[in-house]
Short mmCIF file of C-alpha atoms in Angstrom, two decimals:
data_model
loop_
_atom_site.label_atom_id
_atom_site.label_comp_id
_atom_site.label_asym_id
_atom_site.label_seq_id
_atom_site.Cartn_x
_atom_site.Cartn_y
_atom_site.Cartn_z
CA UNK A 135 0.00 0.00 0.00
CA UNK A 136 1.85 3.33 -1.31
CA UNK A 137 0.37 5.51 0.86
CA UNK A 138 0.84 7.08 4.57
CA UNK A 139 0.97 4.81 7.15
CA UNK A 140 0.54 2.25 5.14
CA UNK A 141 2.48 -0.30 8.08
CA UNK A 142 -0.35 0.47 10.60
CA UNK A 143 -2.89 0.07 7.85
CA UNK A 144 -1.84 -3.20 6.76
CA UNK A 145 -1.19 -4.66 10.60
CA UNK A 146 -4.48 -3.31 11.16
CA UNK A 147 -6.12 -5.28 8.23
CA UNK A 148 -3.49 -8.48 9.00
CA UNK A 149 -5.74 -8.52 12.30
CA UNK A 150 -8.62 -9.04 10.57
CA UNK A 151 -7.68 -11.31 8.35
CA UNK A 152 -6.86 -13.40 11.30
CA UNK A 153 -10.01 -12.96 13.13
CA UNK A 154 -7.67 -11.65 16.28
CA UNK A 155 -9.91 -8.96 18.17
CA UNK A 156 -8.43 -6.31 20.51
CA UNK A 157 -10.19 -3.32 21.74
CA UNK A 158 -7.60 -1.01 20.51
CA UNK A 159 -9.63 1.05 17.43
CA UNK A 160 -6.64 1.22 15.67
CA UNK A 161 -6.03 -2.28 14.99
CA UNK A 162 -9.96 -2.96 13.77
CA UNK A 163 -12.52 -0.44 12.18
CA UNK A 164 -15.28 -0.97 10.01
CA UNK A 165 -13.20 0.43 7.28
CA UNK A 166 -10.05 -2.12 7.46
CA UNK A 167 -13.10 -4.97 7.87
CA UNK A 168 -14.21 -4.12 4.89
CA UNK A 169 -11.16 -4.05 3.45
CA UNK A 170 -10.06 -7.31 4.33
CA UNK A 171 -13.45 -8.46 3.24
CA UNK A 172 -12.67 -7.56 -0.05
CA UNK A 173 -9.18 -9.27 -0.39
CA UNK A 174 -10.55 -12.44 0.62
CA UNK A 175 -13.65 -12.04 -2.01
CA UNK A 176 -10.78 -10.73 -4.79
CA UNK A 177 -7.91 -12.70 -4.16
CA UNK A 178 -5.71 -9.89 -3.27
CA UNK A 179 -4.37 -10.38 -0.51
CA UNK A 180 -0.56 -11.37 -1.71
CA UNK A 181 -0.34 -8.49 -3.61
CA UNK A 182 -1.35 -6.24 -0.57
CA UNK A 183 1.92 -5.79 1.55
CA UNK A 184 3.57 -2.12 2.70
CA UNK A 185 5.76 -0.98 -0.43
CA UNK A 186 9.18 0.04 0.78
CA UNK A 187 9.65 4.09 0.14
CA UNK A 188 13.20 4.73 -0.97
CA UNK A 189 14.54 8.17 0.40
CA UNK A 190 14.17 10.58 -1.69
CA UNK A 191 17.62 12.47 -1.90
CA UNK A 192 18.17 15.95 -2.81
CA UNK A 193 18.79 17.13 -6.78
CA UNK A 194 22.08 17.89 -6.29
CA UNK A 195 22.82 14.50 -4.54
CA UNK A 196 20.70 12.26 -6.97
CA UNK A 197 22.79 8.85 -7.81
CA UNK A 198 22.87 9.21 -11.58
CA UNK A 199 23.22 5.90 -13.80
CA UNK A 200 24.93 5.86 -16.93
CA UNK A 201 22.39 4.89 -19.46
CA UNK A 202 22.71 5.06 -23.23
CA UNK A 203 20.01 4.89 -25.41
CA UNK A 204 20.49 4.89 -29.00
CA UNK A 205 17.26 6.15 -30.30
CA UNK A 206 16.36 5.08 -34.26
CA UNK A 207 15.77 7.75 -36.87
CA UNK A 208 12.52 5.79 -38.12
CA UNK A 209 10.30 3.61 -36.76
CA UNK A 210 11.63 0.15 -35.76
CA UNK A 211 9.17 -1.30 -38.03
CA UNK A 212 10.60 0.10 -41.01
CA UNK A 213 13.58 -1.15 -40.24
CA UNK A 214 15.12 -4.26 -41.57
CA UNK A 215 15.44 -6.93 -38.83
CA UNK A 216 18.73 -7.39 -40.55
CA UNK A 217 20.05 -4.17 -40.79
CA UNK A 218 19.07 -3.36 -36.61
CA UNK A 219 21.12 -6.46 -35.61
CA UNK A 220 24.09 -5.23 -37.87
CA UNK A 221 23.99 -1.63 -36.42
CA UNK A 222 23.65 -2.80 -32.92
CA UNK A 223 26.17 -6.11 -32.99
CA UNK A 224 28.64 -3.62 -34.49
CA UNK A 225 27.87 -0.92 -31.36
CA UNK A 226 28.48 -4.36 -29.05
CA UNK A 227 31.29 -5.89 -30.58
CA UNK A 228 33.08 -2.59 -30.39
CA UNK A 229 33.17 -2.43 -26.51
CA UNK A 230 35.91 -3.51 -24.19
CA UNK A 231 35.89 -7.18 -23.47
CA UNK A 232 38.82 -7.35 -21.40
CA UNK A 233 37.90 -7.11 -17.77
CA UNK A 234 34.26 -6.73 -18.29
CA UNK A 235 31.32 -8.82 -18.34
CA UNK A 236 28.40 -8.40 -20.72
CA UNK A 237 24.66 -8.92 -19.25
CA UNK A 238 21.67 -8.98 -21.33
CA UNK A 239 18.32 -8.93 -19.01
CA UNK A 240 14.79 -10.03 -20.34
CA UNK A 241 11.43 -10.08 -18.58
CA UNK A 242 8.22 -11.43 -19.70
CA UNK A 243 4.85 -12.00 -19.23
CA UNK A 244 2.35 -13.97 -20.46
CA UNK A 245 -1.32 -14.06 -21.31
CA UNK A 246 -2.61 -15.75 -18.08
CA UNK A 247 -0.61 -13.54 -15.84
CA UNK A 248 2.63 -15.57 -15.19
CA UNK A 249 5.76 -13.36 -14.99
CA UNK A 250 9.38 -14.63 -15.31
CA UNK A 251 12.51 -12.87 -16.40
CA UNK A 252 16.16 -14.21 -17.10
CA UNK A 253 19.57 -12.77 -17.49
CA UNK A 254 22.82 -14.18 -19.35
CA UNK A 255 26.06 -12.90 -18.33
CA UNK A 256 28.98 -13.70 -20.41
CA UNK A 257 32.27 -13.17 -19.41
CA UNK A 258 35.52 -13.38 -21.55
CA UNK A 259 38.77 -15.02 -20.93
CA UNK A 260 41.92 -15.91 -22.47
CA UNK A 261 40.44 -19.39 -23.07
CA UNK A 262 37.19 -18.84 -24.82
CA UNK A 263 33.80 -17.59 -22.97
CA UNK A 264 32.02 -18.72 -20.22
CA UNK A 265 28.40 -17.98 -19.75
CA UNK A 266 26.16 -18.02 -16.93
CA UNK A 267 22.45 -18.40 -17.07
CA UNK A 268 19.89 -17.19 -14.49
CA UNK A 269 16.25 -18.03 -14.45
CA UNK A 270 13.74 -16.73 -11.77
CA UNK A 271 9.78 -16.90 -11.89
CA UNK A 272 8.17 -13.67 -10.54
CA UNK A 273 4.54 -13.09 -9.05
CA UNK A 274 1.74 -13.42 -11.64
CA UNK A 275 -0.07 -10.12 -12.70
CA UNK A 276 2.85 -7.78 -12.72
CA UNK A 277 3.36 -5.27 -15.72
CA UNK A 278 6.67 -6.19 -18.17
CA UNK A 279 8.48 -3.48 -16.96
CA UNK A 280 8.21 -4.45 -13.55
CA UNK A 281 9.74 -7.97 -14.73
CA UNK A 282 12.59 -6.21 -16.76
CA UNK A 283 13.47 -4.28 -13.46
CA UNK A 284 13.11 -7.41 -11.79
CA UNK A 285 15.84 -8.87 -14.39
CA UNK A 286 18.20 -6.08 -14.18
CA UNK A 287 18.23 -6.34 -10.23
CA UNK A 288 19.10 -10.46 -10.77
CA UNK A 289 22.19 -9.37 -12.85
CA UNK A 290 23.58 -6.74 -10.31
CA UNK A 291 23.24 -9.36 -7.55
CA UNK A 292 24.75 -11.61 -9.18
CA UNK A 293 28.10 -9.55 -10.80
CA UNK A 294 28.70 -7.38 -8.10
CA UNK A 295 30.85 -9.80 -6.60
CA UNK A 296 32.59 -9.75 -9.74
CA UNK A 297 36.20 -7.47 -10.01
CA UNK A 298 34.98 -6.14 -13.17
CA UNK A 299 33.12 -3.73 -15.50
CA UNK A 300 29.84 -4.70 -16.15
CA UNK A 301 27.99 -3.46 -19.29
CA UNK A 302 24.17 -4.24 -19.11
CA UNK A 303 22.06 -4.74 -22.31
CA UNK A 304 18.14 -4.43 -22.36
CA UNK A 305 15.28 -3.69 -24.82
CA UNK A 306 12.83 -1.77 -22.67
CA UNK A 307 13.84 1.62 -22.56
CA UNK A 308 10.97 2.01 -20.35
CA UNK A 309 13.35 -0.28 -17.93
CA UNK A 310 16.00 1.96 -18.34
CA UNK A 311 14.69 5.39 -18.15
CA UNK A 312 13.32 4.30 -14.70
CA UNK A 313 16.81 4.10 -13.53
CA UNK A 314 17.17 7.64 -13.70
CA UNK A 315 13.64 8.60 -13.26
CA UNK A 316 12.86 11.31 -10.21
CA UNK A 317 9.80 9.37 -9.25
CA UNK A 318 9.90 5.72 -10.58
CA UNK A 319 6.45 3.65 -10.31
CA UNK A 320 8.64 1.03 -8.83
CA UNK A 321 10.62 2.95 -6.50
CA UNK A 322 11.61 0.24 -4.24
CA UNK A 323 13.21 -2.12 -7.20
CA UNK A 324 15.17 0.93 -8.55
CA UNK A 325 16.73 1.50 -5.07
CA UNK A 326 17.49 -2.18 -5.19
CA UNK A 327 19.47 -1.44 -7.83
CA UNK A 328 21.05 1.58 -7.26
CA UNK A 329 22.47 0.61 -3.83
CA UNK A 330 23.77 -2.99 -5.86
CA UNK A 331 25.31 -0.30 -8.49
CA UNK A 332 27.14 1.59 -5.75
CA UNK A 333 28.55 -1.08 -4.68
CA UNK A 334 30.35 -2.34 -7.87
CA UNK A 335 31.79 1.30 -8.45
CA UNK A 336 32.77 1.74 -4.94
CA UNK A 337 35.39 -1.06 -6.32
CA UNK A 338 36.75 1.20 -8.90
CA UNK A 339 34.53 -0.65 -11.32
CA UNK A 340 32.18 0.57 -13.71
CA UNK A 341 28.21 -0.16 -14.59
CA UNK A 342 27.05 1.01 -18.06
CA UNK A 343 23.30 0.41 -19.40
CA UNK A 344 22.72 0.19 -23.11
CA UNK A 345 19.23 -0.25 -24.94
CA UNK A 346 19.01 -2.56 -27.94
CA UNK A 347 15.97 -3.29 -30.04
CA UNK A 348 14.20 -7.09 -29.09
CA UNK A 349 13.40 -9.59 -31.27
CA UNK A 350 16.14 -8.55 -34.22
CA UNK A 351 18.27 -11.42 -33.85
CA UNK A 352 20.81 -10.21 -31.62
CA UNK A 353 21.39 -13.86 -30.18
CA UNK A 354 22.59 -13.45 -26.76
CA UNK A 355 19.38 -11.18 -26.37
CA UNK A 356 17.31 -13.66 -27.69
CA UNK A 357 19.01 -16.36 -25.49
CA UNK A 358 17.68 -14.21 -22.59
CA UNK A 359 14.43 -13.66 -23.79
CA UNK A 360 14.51 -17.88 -23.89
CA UNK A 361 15.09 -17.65 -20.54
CA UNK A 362 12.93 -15.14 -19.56
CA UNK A 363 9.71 -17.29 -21.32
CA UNK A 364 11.48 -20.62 -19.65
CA UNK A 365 10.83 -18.97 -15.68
CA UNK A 366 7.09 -18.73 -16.65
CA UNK A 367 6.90 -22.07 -16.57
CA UNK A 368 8.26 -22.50 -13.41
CA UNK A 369 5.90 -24.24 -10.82
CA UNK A 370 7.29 -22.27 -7.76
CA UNK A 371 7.95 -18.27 -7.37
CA UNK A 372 11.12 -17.50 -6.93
CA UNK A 373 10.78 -13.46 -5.91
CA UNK A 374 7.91 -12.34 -4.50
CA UNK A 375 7.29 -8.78 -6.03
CA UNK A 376 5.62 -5.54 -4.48
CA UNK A 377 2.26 -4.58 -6.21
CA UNK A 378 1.35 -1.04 -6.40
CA UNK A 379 -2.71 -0.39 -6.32
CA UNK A 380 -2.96 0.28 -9.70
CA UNK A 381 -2.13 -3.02 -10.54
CA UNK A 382 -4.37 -4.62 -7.31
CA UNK A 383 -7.49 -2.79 -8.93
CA UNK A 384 -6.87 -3.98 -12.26
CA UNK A 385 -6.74 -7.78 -11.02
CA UNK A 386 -10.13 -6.70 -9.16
CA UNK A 387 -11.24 -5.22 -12.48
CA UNK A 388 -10.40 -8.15 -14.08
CA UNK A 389 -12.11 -10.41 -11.55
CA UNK A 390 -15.37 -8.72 -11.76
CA UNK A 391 -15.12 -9.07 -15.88
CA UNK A 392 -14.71 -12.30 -15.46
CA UNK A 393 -17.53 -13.15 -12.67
CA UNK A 394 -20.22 -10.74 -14.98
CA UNK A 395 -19.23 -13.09 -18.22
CA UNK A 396 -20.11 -16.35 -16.04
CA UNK A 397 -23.46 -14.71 -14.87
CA UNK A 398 -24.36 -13.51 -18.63
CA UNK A 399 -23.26 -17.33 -19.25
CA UNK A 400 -25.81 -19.07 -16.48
CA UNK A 401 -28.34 -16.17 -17.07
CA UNK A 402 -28.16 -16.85 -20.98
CA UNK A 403 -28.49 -20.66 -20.69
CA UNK A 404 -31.95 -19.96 -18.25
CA UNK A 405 -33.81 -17.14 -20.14
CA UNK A 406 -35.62 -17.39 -23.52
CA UNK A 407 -35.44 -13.47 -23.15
CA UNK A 408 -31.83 -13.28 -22.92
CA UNK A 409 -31.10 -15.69 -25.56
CA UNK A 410 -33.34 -13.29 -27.85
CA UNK A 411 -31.65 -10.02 -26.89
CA UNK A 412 -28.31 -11.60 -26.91
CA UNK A 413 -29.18 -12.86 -30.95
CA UNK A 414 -31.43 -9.97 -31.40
CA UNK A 415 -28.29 -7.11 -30.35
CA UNK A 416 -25.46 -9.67 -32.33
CA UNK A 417 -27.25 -9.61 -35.36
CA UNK A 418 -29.49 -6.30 -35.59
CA UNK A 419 -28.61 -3.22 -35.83
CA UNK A 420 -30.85 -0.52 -34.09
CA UNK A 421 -30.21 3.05 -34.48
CA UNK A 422 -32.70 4.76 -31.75
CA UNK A 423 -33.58 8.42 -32.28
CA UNK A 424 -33.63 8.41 -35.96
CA UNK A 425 -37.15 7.24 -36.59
CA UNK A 426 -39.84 8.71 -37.34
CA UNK A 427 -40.92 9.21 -34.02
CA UNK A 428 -40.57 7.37 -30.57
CA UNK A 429 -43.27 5.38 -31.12
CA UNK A 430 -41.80 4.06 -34.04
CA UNK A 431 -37.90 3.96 -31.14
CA UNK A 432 -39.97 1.93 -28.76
CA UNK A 433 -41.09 -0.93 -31.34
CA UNK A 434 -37.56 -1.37 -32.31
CA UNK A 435 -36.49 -1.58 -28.84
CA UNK A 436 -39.08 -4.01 -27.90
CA UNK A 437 -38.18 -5.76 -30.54
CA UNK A 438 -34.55 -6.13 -29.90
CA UNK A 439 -35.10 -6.82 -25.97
CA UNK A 440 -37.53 -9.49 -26.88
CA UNK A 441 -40.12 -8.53 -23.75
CA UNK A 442 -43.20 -9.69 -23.80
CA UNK A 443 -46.43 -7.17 -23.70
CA UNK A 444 -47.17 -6.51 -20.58
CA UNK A 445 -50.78 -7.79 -20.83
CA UNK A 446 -49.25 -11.28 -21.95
CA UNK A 447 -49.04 -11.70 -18.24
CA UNK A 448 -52.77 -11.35 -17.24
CA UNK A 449 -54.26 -13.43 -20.26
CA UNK A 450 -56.20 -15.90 -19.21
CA UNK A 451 -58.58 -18.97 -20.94
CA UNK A 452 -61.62 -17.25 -21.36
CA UNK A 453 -60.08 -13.44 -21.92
CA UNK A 454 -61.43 -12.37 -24.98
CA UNK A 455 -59.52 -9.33 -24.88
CA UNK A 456 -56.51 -10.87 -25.93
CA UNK A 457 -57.82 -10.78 -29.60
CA UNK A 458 -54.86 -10.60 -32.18
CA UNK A 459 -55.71 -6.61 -32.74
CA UNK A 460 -55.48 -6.95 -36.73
CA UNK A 461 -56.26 -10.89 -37.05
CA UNK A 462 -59.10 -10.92 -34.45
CA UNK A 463 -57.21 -14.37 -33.03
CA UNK A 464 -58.20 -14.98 -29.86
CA UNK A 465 -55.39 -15.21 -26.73
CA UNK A 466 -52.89 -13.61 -29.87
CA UNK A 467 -51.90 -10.21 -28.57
CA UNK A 468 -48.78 -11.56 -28.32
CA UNK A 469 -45.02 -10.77 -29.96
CA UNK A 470 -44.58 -14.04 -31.35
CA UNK A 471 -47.93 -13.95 -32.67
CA UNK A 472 -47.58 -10.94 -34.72
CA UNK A 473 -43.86 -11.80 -35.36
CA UNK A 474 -44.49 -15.59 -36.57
CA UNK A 475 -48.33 -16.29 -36.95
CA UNK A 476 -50.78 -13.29 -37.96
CA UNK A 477 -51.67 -13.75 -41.62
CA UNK A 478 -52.23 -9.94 -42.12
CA UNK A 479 -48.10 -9.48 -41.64
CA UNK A 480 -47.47 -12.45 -43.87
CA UNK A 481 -46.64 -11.07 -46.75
CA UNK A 482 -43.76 -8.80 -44.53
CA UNK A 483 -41.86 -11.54 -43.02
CA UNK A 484 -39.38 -14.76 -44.43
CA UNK A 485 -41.96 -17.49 -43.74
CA UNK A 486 -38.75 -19.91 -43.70
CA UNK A 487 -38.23 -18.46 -40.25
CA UNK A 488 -39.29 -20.17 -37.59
CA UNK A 489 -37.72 -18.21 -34.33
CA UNK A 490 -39.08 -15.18 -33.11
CA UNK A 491 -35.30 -13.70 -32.70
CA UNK A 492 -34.76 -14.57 -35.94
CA UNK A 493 -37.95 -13.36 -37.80
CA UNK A 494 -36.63 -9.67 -35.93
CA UNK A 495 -33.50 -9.96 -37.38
CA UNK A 496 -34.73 -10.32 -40.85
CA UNK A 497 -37.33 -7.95 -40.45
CA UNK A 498 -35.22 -5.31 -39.13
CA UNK A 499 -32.10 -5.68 -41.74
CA UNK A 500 -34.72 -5.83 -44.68
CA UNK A 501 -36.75 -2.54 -43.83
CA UNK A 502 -40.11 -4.81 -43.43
CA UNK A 503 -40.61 -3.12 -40.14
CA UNK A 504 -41.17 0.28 -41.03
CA UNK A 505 -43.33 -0.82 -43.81
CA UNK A 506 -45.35 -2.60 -41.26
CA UNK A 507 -45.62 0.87 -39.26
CA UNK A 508 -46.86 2.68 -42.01
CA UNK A 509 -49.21 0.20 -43.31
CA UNK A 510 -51.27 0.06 -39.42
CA UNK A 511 -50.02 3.18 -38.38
CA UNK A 512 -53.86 3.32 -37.06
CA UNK A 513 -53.19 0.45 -35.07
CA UNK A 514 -50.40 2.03 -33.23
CA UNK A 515 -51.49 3.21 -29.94
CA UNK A 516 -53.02 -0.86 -29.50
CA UNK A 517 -50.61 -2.36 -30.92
#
């Protein structure tokens, strides 16, 4: 929770979760019950933890990062895949290789929510390379910037035990402008890594970020994109990430989508009505306020909602005055009688329709409703 006194909020709330009552107010209100209610009901409750706040430091002593990003002078799809991994393998192969490792980070995240990233550090010696591979699955629902952070703060943990230079290689320049970024949306992750960055360079070493475009067949990036996709897979989380609300109400958003498309589902499969409007607004196109006149708006939105007349409730056996009202039918003053049955509209409807939904749809696309309008237009205040 990024907000003040978030720690007494959450213990608060942690108290209620646990059913532990105390007569202190503080630790339970109706407001953190209610709150805890809700991240049982959503499923929330992981991603509801006190975010670390890094400290702020003043402008003049603001840690900065040496980033380089190489911007392209036209869009990267009008680029040749091809002609990107030439301009950018040239750009790597010209930097020092001698004392220095080169990292390239990856995150991703996939369409059901899992989140993994990987990194691939290669380091150069007299006898060839030697590469090391890192893999790590990270909590579901996060954003792919969040795992590309994630990735970069793997590789500094891992090199900055490492007596060397340490050039860093990522395709999210969202990633890397965060690094340098007054107020990052995951402030505690680039702390993380600016306190791992100090570190190396209080050893006289050096930490350079580059950007590089993805998926142009740079191969060690692509290697650690592999990896990055492998981690989703993962059965077990390795890292545990910090959720800001943002992303807590859009897995609550998401949640409620979900729940209203399984009610439409069981409310579709029990109602005639819904199965009509659900055709009936699928296949029909109704453009109210440009009839004639609302008279002529309400027919095509009874139509399309499929409701019955609201006298097709009361009609009993012996009620003759449910007549048909151009027919004379009796028990007829119905939808589906004037849709399917009454001879008088014959001659405007597809009599190879069967289905009142259907019939509408025809009807509707095919102007035969309107005609019908004009042609009993003295019918219409009992019809």
């Amino acid at each position: 929770m990024r907000r003040k006194g978030g720690d007494k909020l959450f213990e608060s709330v942690q108290t209620c979760l646990s059913d532990v009552h105390t007569s202190r107010k503080l630790r339970e209100t109706r407001y953190t019950r209610g709150l805890a209610h809700d991240l049982r009901e959503y499923d929330v409750l992981d991603c509801c933890k006190p975010s670390r706040q890094g400290n702020m430091s003043a402008p003049w002593k603001v840690q900065k990062i040496d980033v380089e990003i190489v911007p392209l002078n036209v869009k990267k799809i009008h680029h040749e895949p091809g002609q990107l991994r030439c301009m950018y393998g040239s750009m790597i192969s010209r930097l020092p290789r001698g004392n220095s490792l080169h990292v390239y980070c990856d995150g991703s995240v996939v369409e059901d929510g899992r989140a993994g990233c990987g990194v691939l550090i290669r380091e150069y010696t007299e006898f060839g390379t030697v590469d090391r591979k890192i893999e790590l699955r990270l909590s579901n629902y996060i954003s792919s910037t969040q795992a590309e952070l994630q990735a970069i703060l793997a590789c500094l943990e891992e090199v900055r035990h490492d007596d060397k230079n340490v050039f860093v290689f990522v395709d999210s320049r969202g990633a890397l402008e965060s690094l340098n970024s007054r107020n990052p949306v995951f402030m505690s992750i680039v702390e993380d890594c600016k306190r791992r960055i100090a570190e190396i360079q209080l050893k006289g070493h050096s930490v350079k970020f580059m950007w590089i475009p993805s998926h142009v067949g740079i191969v060690l990036n692509e290697v650690a994109d592999d990896l990055a996709k492998r981690a989703t897979s993962k059965p077990q989380i390795d890292i545990e990430c910090e959720f800001t609300m943002r992303q807590i109400r859009s897995k609550i958003r998401n949640i409620q989508a979900q729940a209203g498309v399984e009610r439409r589902g069981i409310m579709y499969e029990r109602s005639l009505t819904m199965q009509h409007y659900m055709y009936a607004s699928q296949n029909t196109l109704f453009t109210y306020g440009k009839r004639r006149n609302a008279w002529s708006d309400s027919v095509y939105m009874r139509l399309g909602l499929g409701y019955k007349y609201y006298w097709e409730y009361g009609i009993g056996v012996h009620d003759n005055d449910t007549k048909c009202k151009l027919c004379g039918m009796l028990r007829s003053h119905t939808l589906a009688h004037y849709v399917l049955d009454c001879p008088l509209i014959n001659v405007y409807r597809n009599t190879e329709i069967r289905t009142v939904p259907e019939q509408i749809a025809w009807m509707c696309h095919k102007g035969k409703v309107d005609d019908i309008l004009e042609r009993y237009k003295n019918f219409a205040p009992r019809l």
